[in-house]
Amino acid sequence: MTKQFDVVVIGGGPGGYIAAIRAAQLGFNVACIDEWKNAKGGPALGGTCTNVGCIPSKALLQSSEHFEHAGHGFADHGINVSGLSLDIDKMLARKDQVVKQNNDGITYLFKKNKIASFHGRGSFVKAAEGGYEIKVAGAAEETIVGKHIILATGSNARALPGAAFDEENILSNDGALRIGAVPKKLALIGSGVIGLEMGSVWRRLGAEVTVLEALPTFLGAVDEQIAKEAKKAFDKQGLKIELGVKVGEIKSGKKGVSIVWTNAKGEAQTLDVDKLIVSIGRVPNTIGLNPEAVGLALDERGAINVDGDCKTNLPNVWAIGDVVRGPMLAHKAEEEGVAVAERIAGQHGHVNFNTVPWVIYTHPEIAWVGQTEQQLKAEGRAYKAGTFPFLANGRARALGDTTGMVKFLADATTDEILGVHMVGPQVSELISEAVVAMEFKASAEDIARICHAHPSLSEATKEAALAVDKRTLNF
Ligand code: FAD
Ligand code: NAI
């Protein structure tokens, strides 16, 4: 007999698995179909984020940062390291182990929440009595029916025309996370989030890294002052970032990859490298979903069309995460997953897009929430700005990590916080305070009047809030 579920989730990434858990918590009978395979062909829940995204990239960022500290940072602390060497196989194996721990964690959570897990590709068959018929094509083939369907099929790396990914020489994020030997020369096309994070990993491990970026401005979505500070730090580290370039022919052969490109001055250049990582954004994934079978509407980018509540054009079919509009971030996908499960239960789940934080896990880290100064200017909004450098923060000095600053933007009249921008040590953690403040519509003065532990990096947040009113205490 066909198995019947209240909710069928297609995709077991952060959007899908969290939606499944929340729906199960709310008392629904839930199934989740995910097709990701581990190296042995078995299930590997967690999607892009867990398998070839957030988690493995952060594992390698951590390992490579330790290597850099041991090689260049410890000496300042009076710790001399000799005979430093790199075991890349072990580093990659550790990364794989971290991934596996996360895969296993989700499997455990599915069991705990009594979620039926199907390993295979889910595709629409037809609208059926009691919902939608979904075919699962995997080791075993079967058809299930869901009253509500949540689509969380994620995204794939965008390839450059004429330079298909072979994951040997021309790498997507997948290949970029498992290069078996440090390349002497590495190029990245696209200096967005992946370009900077993966470029940092391989530079720290010893590669000569060049990043080719089409846009004339560095990190255009980031507050200009913060982006400028970050660029200075990356230049100093030797991460070579070329802006305003036009990439031409790319040839891949036994000796590596040859890239023809034009620099910002219009001069023709050739770059020969051992490996090329293409990180020019991602495309929504509906491959194999068979949206035509039920008339599911996609937009011109191939994303599933949804309204503000993640409803598609079909009754009781919802879509969340990378496969729909909005930032391609794991925590955005998760919030949408929770909100949709709650809406199915008749509750009022809500995602506030204004307070979705961004973090780039380079060193220094970059983090922000809310509007940038250039956005406020373009809107003609009257605002006040306050900044505080980590150079004047006691904890940052003790850490030996004083690059960067915290910046507050607040409404000129009401003092409501409109945006907080950070570049510096551990700002991936510090940004949470700004998110909470903005969710509660706090003013800059609210943060300025809160007691922050001393010595801590969070005092830079308090001081930047004080700076909005030009009354910093330590600068
Ligand atoms: P995905 O994680 O892509 O999951 C979709 C799942 O659905 C996959 O398992 C896929 O196999 C499965 N699937 C697709 N179609 C079907 C089908 N028809 N049937 C069955 N299964 C199907 N975001 C952050 O917030 N922080 C970070 O630090 C971060 N780092 C990143 C680093 C890299 C290198 C990359 C590439 C991305 C990173 N991201 C990060 C982005 C983050 O990974 C995505 O935003 C997030 O994974 C989106 O979640 P999702 O659930 O929408 O989709
Ligand atoms: P991205 O959108 O961050 O950056 C792509 C860059 O490539 C842009 O700067 C763009 O101008 C440039 N570009 C596009 N076409 C080009 C071309 N033909 N030649 C040269 N440059 C070109 O995309 P990226 O880095 O691929 O990452 C994809 C997404 O994954 C991110 O947008 C983000 O949503 C997510 N992600 C998040 C992370 C985090 O939260 N820390 C880490 C990594 C990825």
PDB file of C-alpha atoms in Angstrom, residues 320-442:
ATOM      1  CA  ILE A 320      12.415  27.035   1.033  1.00  0.00           C
ATOM      2  CA  GLY A 321      16.165  27.694   1.095  1.00  0.00           C
ATOM      3  CA  ASP A 322      18.534  28.039  -1.849  1.00  0.00           C
ATOM      4  CA  VAL A 323      15.919  26.885  -4.370  1.00  0.00           C
ATOM      5  CA  VAL A 324      13.874  30.065  -3.790  1.00  0.00           C
ATOM      6  CA  ARG A 325      14.565  33.825  -3.782  1.00  0.00           C
ATOM      7  CA  GLY A 326      16.664  35.484  -1.110  1.00  0.00           C
ATOM      8  CA  PRO A 327      20.163  34.954   0.224  1.00  0.00           C
ATOM      9  CA  MET A 328      21.657  31.479  -0.221  1.00  0.00           C
ATOM     10  CA  LEU A 329      22.497  30.914   3.436  1.00  0.00           C
ATOM     11  CA  ALA A 330      21.989  27.874   5.633  1.00  0.00           C
ATOM     12  CA  HIS A 331      20.414  29.832   8.494  1.00  0.00           C
ATOM     13  CA  LYS A 332      17.983  31.542   6.101  1.00  0.00           C
ATOM     14  CA  ALA A 333      16.968  28.093   4.803  1.00  0.00           C
ATOM     15  CA  GLU A 334      16.511  26.841   8.376  1.00  0.00           C
ATOM     16  CA  GLU A 335      14.362  29.797   9.416  1.00  0.00           C
ATOM     17  CA  GLU A 336      12.160  29.281   6.365  1.00  0.00           C
ATOM     18  CA  GLY A 337      11.878  25.561   7.204  1.00  0.00           C
ATOM     19  CA  VAL A 338      10.663  26.315  10.729  1.00  0.00           C
ATOM     20  CA  ALA A 339       8.266  29.012   9.511  1.00  0.00           C
ATOM     21  CA  VAL A 340       6.700  26.722   6.857  1.00  0.00           C
ATOM     22  CA  ALA A 341       6.216  23.827   9.292  1.00  0.00           C
ATOM     23  CA  GLU A 342       4.500  26.243  11.684  1.00  0.00           C
ATOM     24  CA  ARG A 343       2.293  27.670   8.912  1.00  0.00           C
ATOM     25  CA  ILE A 344       1.222  24.134   7.972  1.00  0.00           C
ATOM     26  CA  ALA A 345       0.194  23.741  11.617  1.00  0.00           C
ATOM     27  CA  GLY A 346      -1.889  26.907  11.351  1.00  0.00           C
ATOM     28  CA  GLN A 347       0.619  28.970  13.281  1.00  0.00           C
ATOM     29  CA  HIS A 348       2.228  32.252  12.187  1.00  0.00           C
ATOM     30  CA  GLY A 349       5.851  31.407  11.397  1.00  0.00           C
ATOM     31  CA  HIS A 350       7.770  34.441  10.199  1.00  0.00           C
ATOM     32  CA  VAL A 351      11.231  35.166   8.780  1.00  0.00           C
ATOM     33  CA  ASN A 352      12.630  38.669   9.134  1.00  0.00           C
ATOM     34  CA  PHE A 353      14.899  39.117   6.111  1.00  0.00           C
ATOM     35  CA  ASN A 354      16.180  42.436   7.520  1.00  0.00           C
ATOM     36  CA  THR A 355      17.915  40.633  10.343  1.00  0.00           C
ATOM     37  CA  VAL A 356      19.517  37.712   8.491  1.00  0.00           C
ATOM     38  CA  PRO A 357      23.215  38.008   9.350  1.00  0.00           C
ATOM     39  CA  TRP A 358      26.034  37.369   6.877  1.00  0.00           C
ATOM     40  CA  VAL A 359      29.455  36.073   7.841  1.00  0.00           C
ATOM     41  CA  ILE A 360      32.558  35.547   5.742  1.00  0.00           C
ATOM     42  CA  TYR A 361      34.914  33.261   7.655  1.00  0.00           C
ATOM     43  CA  THR A 362      38.190  34.670   6.426  1.00  0.00           C
ATOM     44  CA  HIS A 363      40.800  36.192   8.707  1.00  0.00           C
ATOM     45  CA  PRO A 364      39.870  38.850   9.624  1.00  0.00           C
ATOM     46  CA  GLU A 365      36.265  37.666   9.624  1.00  0.00           C
ATOM     47  CA  ILE A 366      33.617  39.881   8.046  1.00  0.00           C
ATOM     48  CA  ALA A 367      30.070  39.995   9.441  1.00  0.00           C
ATOM     49  CA  TRP A 368      27.092  42.227   9.033  1.00  0.00           C
ATOM     50  CA  VAL A 369      23.374  42.621   9.528  1.00  0.00           C
ATOM     51  CA  GLY A 370      20.998  45.237   8.189  1.00  0.00           C
ATOM     52  CA  GLN A 371      21.709  48.083   5.822  1.00  0.00           C
ATOM     53  CA  THR A 372      25.069  49.368   4.629  1.00  0.00           C
ATOM     54  CA  GLU A 373      26.069  53.031   4.604  1.00  0.00           C
ATOM     55  CA  GLN A 374      25.873  53.111   0.794  1.00  0.00           C
ATOM     56  CA  GLN A 375      22.304  51.721   0.912  1.00  0.00           C
ATOM     57  CA  LEU A 376      21.212  54.354   3.434  1.00  0.00           C
ATOM     58  CA  LYS A 377      22.758  57.106   1.294  1.00  0.00           C
ATOM     59  CA  ALA A 378      20.987  55.797  -1.815  1.00  0.00           C
ATOM     60  CA  GLU A 379      17.686  55.784   0.109  1.00  0.00           C
ATOM     61  CA  GLY A 380      18.295  59.338   1.330  1.00  0.00           C
ATOM     62  CA  ARG A 381      17.822  58.180   4.928  1.00  0.00           C
ATOM     63  CA  ALA A 382      19.292  60.445   7.617  1.00  0.00           C
ATOM     64  CA  TYR A 383      21.651  58.328   9.741  1.00  0.00           C
ATOM     65  CA  LYS A 384      24.455  58.558  12.271  1.00  0.00           C
ATOM     66  CA  ALA A 385      27.543  56.325  12.117  1.00  0.00           C
ATOM     67  CA  GLY A 386      29.883  55.192  14.865  1.00  0.00           C
ATOM     68  CA  THR A 387      33.017  53.077  14.520  1.00  0.00           C
ATOM     69  CA  PHE A 388      35.486  51.540  16.946  1.00  0.00           C
ATOM     70  CA  PRO A 389      38.785  49.889  15.951  1.00  0.00           C
ATOM     71  CA  PHE A 390      39.918  46.582  17.467  1.00  0.00           C
ATOM     72  CA  LEU A 391      43.331  48.250  17.830  1.00  0.00           C
ATOM     73  CA  ALA A 392      41.893  50.035  20.880  1.00  0.00           C
ATOM     74  CA  ASN A 393      40.338  46.887  22.397  1.00  0.00           C
ATOM     75  CA  GLY A 394      42.269  45.255  25.257  1.00  0.00           C
ATOM     76  CA  ARG A 395      41.218  41.689  24.465  1.00  0.00           C
ATOM     77  CA  ALA A 396      42.147  42.068  20.798  1.00  0.00           C
ATOM     78  CA  ARG A 397      45.591  43.310  21.851  1.00  0.00           C
ATOM     79  CA  ALA A 398      45.998  40.346  24.190  1.00  0.00           C
ATOM     80  CA  LEU A 399      44.999  38.027  21.362  1.00  0.00           C
ATOM     81  CA  GLY A 400      47.449  39.781  19.031  1.00  0.00           C
ATOM     82  CA  ASP A 401      44.571  40.244  16.602  1.00  0.00           C
ATOM     83  CA  THR A 402      43.817  43.947  16.244  1.00  0.00           C
ATOM     84  CA  THR A 403      42.868  44.298  12.569  1.00  0.00           C
ATOM     85  CA  GLY A 404      39.436  45.706  11.844  1.00  0.00           C
ATOM     86  CA  MET A 405      36.568  47.561  13.437  1.00  0.00           C
ATOM     87  CA  VAL A 406      32.923  47.541  14.447  1.00  0.00           C
ATOM     88  CA  LYS A 407      30.587  50.021  12.806  1.00  0.00           C
ATOM     89  CA  PHE A 408      27.069  51.031  13.833  1.00  0.00           C
ATOM     90  CA  LEU A 409      24.560  52.841  11.644  1.00  0.00           C
ATOM     91  CA  ALA A 410      21.559  54.327  13.429  1.00  0.00           C
ATOM     92  CA  ASP A 411      18.612  56.479  12.458  1.00  0.00           C
ATOM     93  CA  ALA A 412      19.521  60.173  12.887  1.00  0.00           C
ATOM     94  CA  THR A 413      16.295  60.963  14.733  1.00  0.00           C
ATOM     95  CA  THR A 414      15.176  57.820  16.571  1.00  0.00           C
ATOM     96  CA  ASP A 415      18.650  56.250  17.081  1.00  0.00           C
ATOM     97  CA  GLU A 416      17.189  52.867  15.963  1.00  0.00           C
ATOM     98  CA  ILE A 417      19.976  50.563  14.778  1.00  0.00           C
ATOM     99  CA  LEU A 418      19.772  50.202  10.989  1.00  0.00           C
ATOM    100  CA  GLY A 419      22.894  48.167  10.355  1.00  0.00           C
ATOM    101  CA  VAL A 420      25.951  46.778  12.111  1.00  0.00           C
ATOM    102  CA  HIS A 421      29.109  45.931  10.183  1.00  0.00           C
ATOM    103  CA  MET A 422      32.209  44.228  11.457  1.00  0.00           C
ATOM    104  CA  VAL A 423      35.598  43.136  10.256  1.00  0.00           C
ATOM    105  CA  GLY A 424      37.977  41.609  12.762  1.00  0.00           C
ATOM    106  CA  PRO A 425      38.566  38.747  15.193  1.00  0.00           C
ATOM    107  CA  GLN A 426      35.623  36.417  15.938  1.00  0.00           C
ATOM    108  CA  VAL A 427      33.054  38.820  14.534  1.00  0.00           C
ATOM    109  CA  SER A 428      31.081  35.741  13.393  1.00  0.00           C
ATOM    110  CA  GLU A 429      30.130  35.434  17.065  1.00  0.00           C
ATOM    111  CA  LEU A 430      29.924  39.156  17.869  1.00  0.00           C
ATOM    112  CA  ILE A 431      27.325  39.790  15.161  1.00  0.00           C
ATOM    113  CA  SER A 432      24.668  37.890  17.143  1.00  0.00           C
ATOM    114  CA  GLU A 433      24.368  40.732  19.629  1.00  0.00           C
ATOM    115  CA  ALA A 434      23.581  43.104  16.761  1.00  0.00           C
ATOM    116  CA  VAL A 435      20.981  40.675  15.360  1.00  0.00           C
ATOM    117  CA  VAL A 436      19.240  40.444  18.728  1.00  0.00           C
ATOM    118  CA  ALA A 437      19.341  44.213  19.127  1.00  0.00           C
ATOM    119  CA  MET A 438      17.821  44.778  15.684  1.00  0.00           C
ATOM    120  CA  GLU A 439      15.109  42.135  16.242  1.00  0.00           C
ATOM    121  CA  PHE A 440      14.117  44.023  19.379  1.00  0.00           C
ATOM    122  CA  LYS A 441      14.332  47.366  17.501  1.00  0.00           C
ATOM    123  CA  ALA A 442      16.991  48.574  19.931  1.00  0.00           C
TER     124      ALA A 442
END
